[in-house]
Amino acid sequence: MQMQMRRKKPTSLLPFGLFNWQICQLVAASACRSVRCSAGIMALRLFEEKEHVAAYMQYRVENPQEVINRMMDFMKPKVQEKFNLAVDVGCGNGKGTVLLAPFFDKVVGTDVSPAQLEMALANSLCPNVTYRQCPAEELPFESSQADLVTAMTAAHWFDRPRFLTEADRVLKPNGCLALLGFTMDMELEYGNATSDLNNICEKFYAALRPFRNPCLGSSLSKIYLDMFESCTYQYKEWNDCLRVNSMVTINSFIGMVETATGYQELKRQDATEAKGLSDDIRNNQLRNKVTSNL
């Protein structure tokens, strides 16, 4: 069936293994709540322009249900009572927030961006999910109130020492802090063109690396590992990689890469160059390579 679909629309279908998720799960026990923090990391405000927010909603891959299930499996043996409150920090458009709704009485998504929260509210259908605007480092909750504090692909933008201290404050004893991240190391698959497609995409990523935000460093995995190691909770679990497979069109793949901050920075500096890069990758390279391998 997939081969028939590929031949029906050969220039638009790209099945590929998408994203290597880094899942860092931390559980705080009441007897050992402590976080070692260092100074000098500033929170950033991004993803606030409405055009960027709309593209983020349209093209970014959704959080896998398997990731949410792993979080809940980690929590259940350590908490006997029913889950009351989950807080999704840096919730963005709320795609991940709503996945928590079946497991908690109340779910609150927080974000610093009004445009992202407007998008989340417009697409909210869960009666037990609400949203609040606030910085990740100043959560509007009383101490020891939340069963779960999570940040899904957002914590790398926070003032991380302040956020970890704040998350620890609002967590109940034995509450769970779950931090999720991903890399943009995508592996495309399309028959005999697979290797060539990945080479083309590597050129795309390489062109954007000079515009990568300096606060991200060279590795998101290191950022999350540093946060993981700074928390001295009794129970901790690090999940190194969860592969997620998805079928997307060429346009959707390009659109997803264009939502990245590196592309957005190039666009801010030179919109013509940014568009030319995307168009060349899309039309002159990816589509040509797929078509030639029919």
PDB file of C-alpha atoms in Angstrom:
ATOM      1  CA  MET A   1       0.000   0.000   0.000  1.00  0.00           C
ATOM      2  CA  GLN A   2       2.774   2.398   0.800  1.00  0.00           C
ATOM      3  CA  MET A   3       4.469   1.716  -2.522  1.00  0.00           C
ATOM      4  CA  GLN A   4       1.210   2.422  -4.342  1.00  0.00           C
ATOM      5  CA  MET A   5       0.820   5.645  -2.430  1.00  0.00           C
ATOM      6  CA  ARG A   6       4.340   6.645  -3.326  1.00  0.00           C
ATOM      7  CA  ARG A   7       3.732   6.075  -6.982  1.00  0.00           C
ATOM      8  CA  LYS A   8       0.418   7.880  -6.912  1.00  0.00           C
ATOM      9  CA  LYS A   9       2.090  11.028  -5.604  1.00  0.00           C
ATOM     10  CA  PRO A  10       5.776  10.448  -6.144  1.00  0.00           C
ATOM     11  CA  THR A  11       6.904  14.027  -5.615  1.00  0.00           C
ATOM     12  CA  SER A  12       4.959  14.655  -2.425  1.00  0.00           C
ATOM     13  CA  LEU A  13       5.328  11.600  -0.200  1.00  0.00           C
ATOM     14  CA  LEU A  14       8.392  11.102   1.932  1.00  0.00           C
ATOM     15  CA  PRO A  15       8.137   8.344   4.530  1.00  0.00           C
ATOM     16  CA  PHE A  16      10.923   8.732   7.021  1.00  0.00           C
ATOM     17  CA  GLY A  17      12.082   8.034  10.557  1.00  0.00           C
ATOM     18  CA  LEU A  18      11.507  11.332  12.287  1.00  0.00           C
ATOM     19  CA  PHE A  19      13.235  12.657  15.390  1.00  0.00           C
ATOM     20  CA  ASN A  20      15.310  11.080  18.078  1.00  0.00           C
ATOM     21  CA  TRP A  21      13.500  11.971  21.285  1.00  0.00           C
ATOM     22  CA  GLN A  22      15.502  12.473  24.456  1.00  0.00           C
ATOM     23  CA  ILE A  23      13.313  11.684  27.480  1.00  0.00           C
ATOM     24  CA  CYS A  24      14.690  12.772  30.814  1.00  0.00           C
ATOM     25  CA  GLN A  25      12.427  11.789  33.702  1.00  0.00           C
ATOM     26  CA  LEU A  26      13.082  12.861  37.274  1.00  0.00           C
ATOM     27  CA  VAL A  27      11.127  11.985  40.381  1.00  0.00           C
ATOM     28  CA  ALA A  28      11.488  13.961  43.593  1.00  0.00           C
ATOM     29  CA  ALA A  29      11.208  12.162  46.918  1.00  0.00           C
ATOM     30  CA  SER A  30      10.321  14.251  49.948  1.00  0.00           C
ATOM     31  CA  ALA A  31      13.477  13.259  51.793  1.00  0.00           C
ATOM     32  CA  CYS A  32      15.898  14.390  49.124  1.00  0.00           C
ATOM     33  CA  ARG A  33      14.511  17.437  47.346  1.00  0.00           C
ATOM     34  CA  SER A  34      17.568  19.323  46.200  1.00  0.00           C
ATOM     35  CA  VAL A  35      18.820  20.844  42.982  1.00  0.00           C
ATOM     36  CA  ARG A  36      22.358  22.021  42.313  1.00  0.00           C
ATOM     37  CA  CYS A  37      22.183  25.179  40.216  1.00  0.00           C
ATOM     38  CA  SER A  38      24.688  27.402  38.471  1.00  0.00           C
ATOM     39  CA  ALA A  39      24.177  30.958  37.318  1.00  0.00           C
ATOM     40  CA  GLY A  40      24.549  32.664  33.968  1.00  0.00           C
ATOM     41  CA  ILE A  41      21.763  31.159  31.807  1.00  0.00           C
ATOM     42  CA  MET A  42      19.162  33.581  30.490  1.00  0.00           C
ATOM     43  CA  ALA A  43      15.641  32.672  29.478  1.00  0.00           C
ATOM     44  CA  LEU A  44      14.749  33.492  25.869  1.00  0.00           C
ATOM     45  CA  ARG A  45      11.466  34.700  24.379  1.00  0.00           C
ATOM     46  CA  LEU A  46      10.898  33.129  20.987  1.00  0.00           C
ATOM     47  CA  PHE A  47       8.035  31.756  18.875  1.00  0.00           C
ATOM     48  CA  GLU A  48       5.941  34.898  19.391  1.00  0.00           C
ATOM     49  CA  GLU A  49       5.273  36.149  15.855  1.00  0.00           C
ATOM     50  CA  LYS A  50       1.857  34.974  14.648  1.00  0.00           C
ATOM     51  CA  GLU A  51       3.171  33.708  11.293  1.00  0.00           C
ATOM     52  CA  HIS A  52       5.801  31.607  13.058  1.00  0.00           C
ATOM     53  CA  VAL A  53       3.278  30.352  15.615  1.00  0.00           C
ATOM     54  CA  ALA A  54       0.883  29.281  12.841  1.00  0.00           C
ATOM     55  CA  ALA A  55       3.667  27.428  11.003  1.00  0.00           C
ATOM     56  CA  TYR A  56       4.681  25.751  14.260  1.00  0.00           C
ATOM     57  CA  MET A  57       1.131  24.523  14.717  1.00  0.00           C
ATOM     58  CA  GLN A  58       0.904  23.254  11.141  1.00  0.00           C
ATOM     59  CA  TYR A  59       4.260  21.593  10.618  1.00  0.00           C
ATOM     60  CA  ARG A  60       5.831  20.568  13.918  1.00  0.00           C
ATOM     61  CA  VAL A  61       5.522  16.890  14.728  1.00  0.00           C
ATOM     62  CA  GLU A  62       3.183  16.087  17.591  1.00  0.00           C
ATOM     63  CA  ASN A  63       4.485  14.616  20.823  1.00  0.00           C
ATOM     64  CA  PRO A  64       4.278  10.821  20.556  1.00  0.00           C
ATOM     65  CA  GLN A  65       1.724   9.134  22.781  1.00  0.00           C
ATOM     66  CA  GLU A  66       4.423   6.594  23.624  1.00  0.00           C
ATOM     67  CA  VAL A  67       6.403   9.342  25.334  1.00  0.00           C
ATOM     68  CA  ILE A  68       3.412  10.296  27.483  1.00  0.00           C
ATOM     69  CA  ASN A  69       2.828   6.635  28.332  1.00  0.00           C
ATOM     70  CA  ARG A  70       6.421   6.259  29.486  1.00  0.00           C
ATOM     71  CA  MET A  71       6.032   9.272  31.751  1.00  0.00           C
ATOM     72  CA  MET A  72       2.902   7.841  33.326  1.00  0.00           C
ATOM     73  CA  ASP A  73       4.417   4.377  33.715  1.00  0.00           C
ATOM     74  CA  PHE A  74       7.298   6.004  35.579  1.00  0.00           C
ATOM     75  CA  MET A  75       4.953   7.897  37.914  1.00  0.00           C
ATOM     76  CA  LYS A  76       2.382   5.256  38.808  1.00  0.00           C
ATOM     77  CA  PRO A  77       4.502   2.919  40.975  1.00  0.00           C
ATOM     78  CA  LYS A  78       5.704   5.875  43.070  1.00  0.00           C
ATOM     79  CA  VAL A  79       2.389   7.637  43.701  1.00  0.00           C
ATOM     80  CA  GLN A  80      -0.474   5.758  45.319  1.00  0.00           C
ATOM     81  CA  GLU A  81      -3.163   8.432  45.182  1.00  0.00           C
ATOM     82  CA  LYS A  82      -5.002   9.727  42.117  1.00  0.00           C
ATOM     83  CA  PHE A  83      -3.184  12.310  40.031  1.00  0.00           C
ATOM     84  CA  ASN A  84      -4.586  15.791  40.504  1.00  0.00           C
ATOM     85  CA  LEU A  85      -2.495  18.469  38.769  1.00  0.00           C
ATOM     86  CA  ALA A  86      -0.089  18.412  35.826  1.00  0.00           C
ATOM     87  CA  VAL A  87       1.755  21.547  34.719  1.00  0.00           C
ATOM     88  CA  ASP A  88       3.109  21.715  31.161  1.00  0.00           C
ATOM     89  CA  VAL A  89       5.708  24.501  31.123  1.00  0.00           C
ATOM     90  CA  GLY A  90       6.461  26.133  27.786  1.00  0.00           C
ATOM     91  CA  CYS A  91       3.348  24.474  26.399  1.00  0.00           C
ATOM     92  CA  GLY A  92       3.328  26.431  23.134  1.00  0.00           C
ATOM     93  CA  ASN A  93       0.271  25.567  21.054  1.00  0.00           C
ATOM     94  CA  GLY A  94      -0.877  22.936  23.551  1.00  0.00           C
ATOM     95  CA  LYS A  95      -0.433  19.871  21.330  1.00  0.00           C
ATOM     96  CA  GLY A  96       1.411  18.080  24.098  1.00  0.00           C
ATOM     97  CA  THR A  97      -0.634  19.544  26.939  1.00  0.00           C
ATOM     98  CA  VAL A  98      -3.878  17.910  25.871  1.00  0.00           C
ATOM     99  CA  LEU A  99      -2.230  14.466  25.823  1.00  0.00           C
ATOM    100  CA  LEU A 100      -1.996  14.693  29.620  1.00  0.00           C
ATOM    101  CA  ALA A 101      -5.731  15.320  30.064  1.00  0.00           C
ATOM    102  CA  PRO A 102      -6.839  11.662  30.466  1.00  0.00           C
ATOM    103  CA  PHE A 103      -4.426  11.104  33.367  1.00  0.00           C
ATOM    104  CA  PHE A 104      -5.069  14.136  35.593  1.00  0.00           C
ATOM    105  CA  ASP A 105      -8.016  15.958  37.148  1.00  0.00           C
ATOM    106  CA  LYS A 106      -6.487  19.266  36.030  1.00  0.00           C
ATOM    107  CA  VAL A 107      -3.861  20.134  33.456  1.00  0.00           C
ATOM    108  CA  VAL A 108      -2.447  23.648  33.168  1.00  0.00           C
ATOM    109  CA  GLY A 109      -0.287  24.712  30.258  1.00  0.00           C
ATOM    110  CA  THR A 110       1.934  27.737  30.787  1.00  0.00           C
ATOM    111  CA  ASP A 111       3.828  29.789  28.257  1.00  0.00           C
ATOM    112  CA  VAL A 112       5.377  33.232  28.066  1.00  0.00           C
ATOM    113  CA  SER A 113       4.079  33.821  24.515  1.00  0.00           C
ATOM    114  CA  PRO A 114       0.572  35.322  24.128  1.00  0.00           C
ATOM    115  CA  ALA A 115       0.455  34.205  20.483  1.00  0.00           C
ATOM    116  CA  GLN A 116       1.201  30.584  21.390  1.00  0.00           C
ATOM    117  CA  LEU A 117      -1.450  30.590  24.127  1.00  0.00           C
ATOM    118  CA  GLU A 118      -3.976  32.105  21.745  1.00  0.00           C
ATOM    119  CA  MET A 119      -3.332  29.184  19.389  1.00  0.00           C
ATOM    120  CA  ALA A 120      -3.613  26.695  22.262  1.00  0.00           C
ATOM    121  CA  LEU A 121      -6.938  28.136  23.422  1.00  0.00           C
ATOM    122  CA  ALA A 122      -8.314  28.146  19.890  1.00  0.00           C
ATOM    123  CA  ASN A 123      -7.629  24.426  19.583  1.00  0.00           C
ATOM    124  CA  SER A 124      -8.519  23.362  23.124  1.00  0.00           C
ATOM    125  CA  LEU A 125     -11.327  20.798  23.429  1.00  0.00           C
ATOM    126  CA  CYS A 126     -10.500  19.255  26.819  1.00  0.00           C
ATOM    127  CA  PRO A 127     -12.609  20.625  29.701  1.00  0.00           C
ATOM    128  CA  ASN A 128      -9.917  19.890  32.305  1.00  0.00           C
ATOM    129  CA  VAL A 129      -7.149  21.753  30.434  1.00  0.00           C
ATOM    130  CA  THR A 130      -6.507  25.471  31.021  1.00  0.00           C
ATOM    131  CA  TYR A 131      -3.696  27.845  30.120  1.00  0.00           C
ATOM    132  CA  ARG A 132      -1.828  30.646  31.881  1.00  0.00           C
ATOM    133  CA  GLN A 133       0.713  33.163  30.672  1.00  0.00           C
ATOM    134  CA  CYS A 134       3.861  33.277  32.790  1.00  0.00           C
ATOM    135  CA  PRO A 135       7.620  32.729  32.590  1.00  0.00           C
ATOM    136  CA  ALA A 136       8.877  29.214  33.187  1.00  0.00           C
ATOM    137  CA  GLU A 137      10.848  30.526  36.145  1.00  0.00           C
ATOM    138  CA  GLU A 138       7.811  32.061  37.904  1.00  0.00           C
ATOM    139  CA  LEU A 139       5.024  29.491  37.980  1.00  0.00           C
ATOM    140  CA  PRO A 140       1.696  30.687  39.442  1.00  0.00           C
ATOM    141  CA  PHE A 141       1.195  27.766  41.821  1.00  0.00           C
ATOM    142  CA  GLU A 142       1.531  27.216  45.516  1.00  0.00           C
ATOM    143  CA  SER A 143       4.361  25.079  46.818  1.00  0.00           C
ATOM    144  CA  SER A 144       3.934  21.282  46.791  1.00  0.00           C
ATOM    145  CA  GLN A 145       0.850  21.439  44.556  1.00  0.00           C
ATOM    146  CA  ALA A 146       1.679  19.594  41.316  1.00  0.00           C
ATOM    147  CA  ASP A 147       1.951  15.856  40.736  1.00  0.00           C
ATOM    148  CA  LEU A 148       3.763  16.434  37.458  1.00  0.00           C
ATOM    149  CA  VAL A 149       5.797  19.300  36.047  1.00  0.00           C
ATOM    150  CA  THR A 150       6.870  18.715  32.474  1.00  0.00           C
ATOM    151  CA  ALA A 151       8.458  20.664  29.659  1.00  0.00           C
ATOM    152  CA  MET A 152       8.135  19.130  26.223  1.00  0.00           C
ATOM    153  CA  THR A 153      10.872  20.327  23.862  1.00  0.00           C
ATOM    154  CA  ALA A 154      11.013  23.666  25.692  1.00  0.00           C
ATOM    155  CA  ALA A 155      13.356  23.509  28.693  1.00  0.00           C
ATOM    156  CA  HIS A 156      16.437  24.339  26.620  1.00  0.00           C
ATOM    157  CA  TRP A 157      15.019  27.871  26.180  1.00  0.00           C
ATOM    158  CA  PHE A 158      14.538  28.472  29.919  1.00  0.00           C
ATOM    159  CA  ASP A 159      16.779  29.966  32.554  1.00  0.00           C
ATOM    160  CA  ARG A 160      17.447  26.388  33.497  1.00  0.00           C
ATOM    161  CA  PRO A 161      18.761  26.738  37.078  1.00  0.00           C
ATOM    162  CA  ARG A 162      15.852  28.998  38.029  1.00  0.00           C
ATOM    163  CA  PHE A 163      13.339  26.742  36.308  1.00  0.00           C
ATOM    164  CA  LEU A 164      14.593  23.607  38.066  1.00  0.00           C
ATOM    165  CA  THR A 165      14.371  25.360  41.426  1.00  0.00           C
ATOM    166  CA  GLU A 166      10.856  26.581  40.635  1.00  0.00           C
ATOM    167  CA  ALA A 167       9.707  23.163  39.424  1.00  0.00           C
ATOM    168  CA  ASP A 168      11.036  21.624  42.615  1.00  0.00           C
ATOM    169  CA  ARG A 169       9.077  24.177  44.635  1.00  0.00           C
ATOM    170  CA  VAL A 170       5.688  23.436  43.059  1.00  0.00           C
ATOM    171  CA  LEU A 171       6.081  19.639  42.987  1.00  0.00           C
ATOM    172  CA  LYS A 172       4.440  17.531  45.665  1.00  0.00           C
ATOM    173  CA  PRO A 173       6.632  15.107  47.604  1.00  0.00           C
ATOM    174  CA  ASN A 174       7.184  12.203  45.206  1.00  0.00           C
ATOM    175  CA  GLY A 175       6.010  14.397  42.331  1.00  0.00           C
ATOM    176  CA  CYS A 176       7.560  13.916  38.913  1.00  0.00           C
ATOM    177  CA  LEU A 177       9.629  16.300  36.820  1.00  0.00           C
ATOM    178  CA  ALA A 178       9.730  15.080  33.202  1.00  0.00           C
ATOM    179  CA  LEU A 179      11.803  16.931  30.620  1.00  0.00           C
ATOM    180  CA  LEU A 180      11.498  15.987  26.961  1.00  0.00           C
ATOM    181  CA  GLY A 181      13.673  17.072  24.083  1.00  0.00           C
ATOM    182  CA  PHE A 182      14.466  16.043  20.544  1.00  0.00           C
ATOM    183  CA  THR A 183      17.157  16.413  17.977  1.00  0.00           C
ATOM    184  CA  MET A 184      16.701  17.470  14.377  1.00  0.00           C
ATOM    185  CA  ASP A 185      18.660  14.455  13.150  1.00  0.00           C
ATOM    186  CA  MET A 186      16.064  13.214  10.691  1.00  0.00           C
ATOM    187  CA  GLU A 187      16.637  10.179   8.541  1.00  0.00           C
ATOM    188  CA  LEU A 188      14.637  10.239   5.319  1.00  0.00           C
ATOM    189  CA  GLU A 189      13.575   7.064   3.569  1.00  0.00           C
ATOM    190  CA  TYR A 190      12.444   6.742  -0.041  1.00  0.00           C
ATOM    191  CA  GLY A 191      13.571   3.511  -1.661  1.00  0.00           C
ATOM    192  CA  ASN A 192      16.842   3.760  -3.539  1.00  0.00           C
ATOM    193  CA  ALA A 193      16.923   7.530  -3.040  1.00  0.00           C
ATOM    194  CA  THR A 194      17.276   7.285   0.736  1.00  0.00           C
ATOM    195  CA  SER A 195      21.012   7.972   0.945  1.00  0.00           C
ATOM    196  CA  ASP A 196      20.879  10.859  -1.540  1.00  0.00           C
ATOM    197  CA  LEU A 197      17.917  12.437   0.271  1.00  0.00           C
ATOM    198  CA  ASN A 198      19.785  12.402   3.574  1.00  0.00           C
ATOM    199  CA  ASN A 199      22.814  13.990   1.935  1.00  0.00           C
ATOM    200  CA  ILE A 200      20.585  16.759   0.583  1.00  0.00           C
ATOM    201  CA  CYS A 201      19.054  17.350   3.997  1.00  0.00           C
ATOM    202  CA  GLU A 202      22.464  17.502   5.618  1.00  0.00           C
ATOM    203  CA  LYS A 203      23.286  20.359   3.231  1.00  0.00           C
ATOM    204  CA  PHE A 204      20.107  22.105   4.401  1.00  0.00           C
ATOM    205  CA  TYR A 205      21.037  21.694   8.070  1.00  0.00           C
ATOM    206  CA  ALA A 206      24.630  22.768   7.433  1.00  0.00           C
ATOM    207  CA  ALA A 207      23.464  25.982   5.765  1.00  0.00           C
ATOM    208  CA  LEU A 208      21.417  26.808   8.873  1.00  0.00           C
ATOM    209  CA  ARG A 209      24.033  25.971  11.532  1.00  0.00           C
ATOM    210  CA  PRO A 210      25.665  29.433  11.471  1.00  0.00           C
ATOM    211  CA  PHE A 211      22.276  30.846  12.481  1.00  0.00           C
ATOM    212  CA  ARG A 212      21.707  28.427  15.372  1.00  0.00           C
ATOM    213  CA  ASN A 213      21.028  30.194  18.669  1.00  0.00           C
ATOM    214  CA  PRO A 214      24.262  30.239  20.714  1.00  0.00           C
ATOM    215  CA  CYS A 215      22.449  29.262  23.904  1.00  0.00           C
ATOM    216  CA  LEU A 216      21.791  25.809  22.419  1.00  0.00           C
ATOM    217  CA  GLY A 217      25.482  25.011  22.122  1.00  0.00           C
ATOM    218  CA  SER A 218      26.446  22.130  19.875  1.00  0.00           C
ATOM    219  CA  SER A 219      24.184  19.513  21.467  1.00  0.00           C
ATOM    220  CA  LEU A 220      20.686  19.610  22.935  1.00  0.00           C
ATOM    221  CA  SER A 221      21.360  16.230  24.488  1.00  0.00           C
ATOM    222  CA  LYS A 222      24.112  17.740  26.631  1.00  0.00           C
ATOM    223  CA  ILE A 223      21.754  20.463  27.862  1.00  0.00           C
ATOM    224  CA  TYR A 224      19.250  17.873  29.036  1.00  0.00           C
ATOM    225  CA  LEU A 225      21.921  15.620  30.504  1.00  0.00           C
ATOM    226  CA  ASP A 226      23.304  18.560  32.489  1.00  0.00           C
ATOM    227  CA  MET A 227      19.826  19.253  33.907  1.00  0.00           C
ATOM    228  CA  PHE A 228      19.377  15.572  34.674  1.00  0.00           C
ATOM    229  CA  GLU A 229      22.660  15.393  36.559  1.00  0.00           C
ATOM    230  CA  SER A 230      22.026  18.616  38.482  1.00  0.00           C
ATOM    231  CA  CYS A 231      18.939  17.113  40.151  1.00  0.00           C
ATOM    232  CA  THR A 232      19.887  14.937  43.117  1.00  0.00           C
ATOM    233  CA  TYR A 233      16.511  13.235  43.436  1.00  0.00           C
ATOM    234  CA  GLN A 234      16.419   9.707  44.783  1.00  0.00           C
ATOM    235  CA  TYR A 235      14.726   8.216  41.717  1.00  0.00           C
ATOM    236  CA  LYS A 236      15.847   9.287  38.249  1.00  0.00           C
ATOM    237  CA  GLU A 237      15.573   7.773  34.809  1.00  0.00           C
ATOM    238  CA  TRP A 238      17.237   8.824  31.554  1.00  0.00           C
ATOM    239  CA  ASN A 239      15.784   7.599  28.253  1.00  0.00           C
ATOM    240  CA  ASP A 240      18.385   8.165  25.593  1.00  0.00           C
ATOM    241  CA  CYS A 241      16.492   7.760  22.340  1.00  0.00           C
ATOM    242  CA  LEU A 242      13.008   7.001  21.096  1.00  0.00           C
ATOM    243  CA  ARG A 243      12.630   6.937  17.342  1.00  0.00           C
ATOM    244  CA  VAL A 244       9.394   8.279  15.887  1.00  0.00           C
ATOM    245  CA  ASN A 245       8.300   7.377  12.350  1.00  0.00           C
ATOM    246  CA  SER A 246       6.025   9.581  10.276  1.00  0.00           C
ATOM    247  CA  MET A 247       4.783  10.009   6.724  1.00  0.00           C
ATOM    248  CA  VAL A 248       5.014  13.578   5.455  1.00  0.00           C
ATOM    249  CA  THR A 249       5.004  15.460   2.201  1.00  0.00           C
ATOM    250  CA  ILE A 250       8.061  17.271   0.910  1.00  0.00           C
ATOM    251  CA  ASN A 251       6.343  20.575   1.654  1.00  0.00           C
ATOM    252  CA  SER A 252       5.599  19.482   5.219  1.00  0.00           C
ATOM    253  CA  PHE A 253       9.201  18.464   5.774  1.00  0.00           C
ATOM    254  CA  ILE A 254      10.477  21.803   4.481  1.00  0.00           C
ATOM    255  CA  GLY A 255       7.857  23.630   6.536  1.00  0.00           C
ATOM    256  CA  MET A 256       8.990  21.828   9.676  1.00  0.00           C
ATOM    257  CA  VAL A 257      12.640  22.781   9.140  1.00  0.00           C
ATOM    258  CA  GLU A 258      11.555  26.356   8.496  1.00  0.00           C
ATOM    259  CA  THR A 259      10.008  26.524  11.978  1.00  0.00           C
ATOM    260  CA  ALA A 260      13.440  25.977  13.542  1.00  0.00           C
ATOM    261  CA  THR A 261      15.033  29.033  15.117  1.00  0.00           C
ATOM    262  CA  GLY A 262      18.074  28.756  12.844  1.00  0.00           C
ATOM    263  CA  TYR A 263      15.939  29.191   9.750  1.00  0.00           C
ATOM    264  CA  GLN A 264      13.935  31.940  11.417  1.00  0.00           C
ATOM    265  CA  GLU A 265      17.133  33.838  12.217  1.00  0.00           C
ATOM    266  CA  LEU A 266      18.327  33.517   8.609  1.00  0.00           C
ATOM    267  CA  LYS A 267      14.918  34.748   7.480  1.00  0.00           C
ATOM    268  CA  ARG A 268      15.169  37.712   9.841  1.00  0.00           C
ATOM    269  CA  GLN A 269      18.574  38.639   8.430  1.00  0.00           C
ATOM    270  CA  ASP A 270      17.806  37.970   4.765  1.00  0.00           C
ATOM    271  CA  ALA A 271      14.325  36.759   3.835  1.00  0.00           C
ATOM    272  CA  THR A 272      15.256  36.383   0.164  1.00  0.00           C
ATOM    273  CA  GLU A 273      18.206  34.127   0.940  1.00  0.00           C
ATOM    274  CA  ALA A 274      16.095  32.039   3.323  1.00  0.00           C
ATOM    275  CA  LYS A 275      13.358  31.525   0.747  1.00  0.00           C
ATOM    276  CA  GLY A 276      15.906  30.733  -1.954  1.00  0.00           C
ATOM    277  CA  LEU A 277      17.501  28.079   0.226  1.00  0.00           C
ATOM    278  CA  SER A 278      14.169  26.402   0.961  1.00  0.00           C
ATOM    279  CA  ASP A 279      13.024  26.542  -2.645  1.00  0.00           C
ATOM    280  CA  ASP A 280      16.293  25.051  -3.900  1.00  0.00           C
ATOM    281  CA  ILE A 281      16.168  22.172  -1.409  1.00  0.00           C
ATOM    282  CA  ARG A 282      12.489  21.535  -2.123  1.00  0.00           C
ATOM    283  CA  ASN A 283      12.251  21.934  -5.887  1.00  0.00           C
ATOM    284  CA  ASN A 284      15.702  21.436  -7.339  1.00  0.00           C
ATOM    285  CA  GLN A 285      16.986  18.704  -5.062  1.00  0.00           C
ATOM    286  CA  LEU A 286      14.424  16.694  -3.079  1.00  0.00           C
ATOM    287  CA  ARG A 287      11.714  16.538  -5.741  1.00  0.00           C
ATOM    288  CA  ASN A 288      14.191  15.899  -8.538  1.00  0.00           C
ATOM    289  CA  LYS A 289      15.809  13.071  -6.622  1.00  0.00           C
ATOM    290  CA  VAL A 290      12.480  11.441  -5.752  1.00  0.00           C
ATOM    291  CA  THR A 291      11.221  11.740  -9.333  1.00  0.00           C
ATOM    292  CA  SER A 292      14.390  10.253 -10.789  1.00  0.00           C
ATOM    293  CA  ASN A 293      13.989   7.157  -8.599  1.00  0.00           C
ATOM    294  CA  LEU A 294      10.472   6.207  -9.659  1.00  0.00           C
TER     295      LEU A 294
END
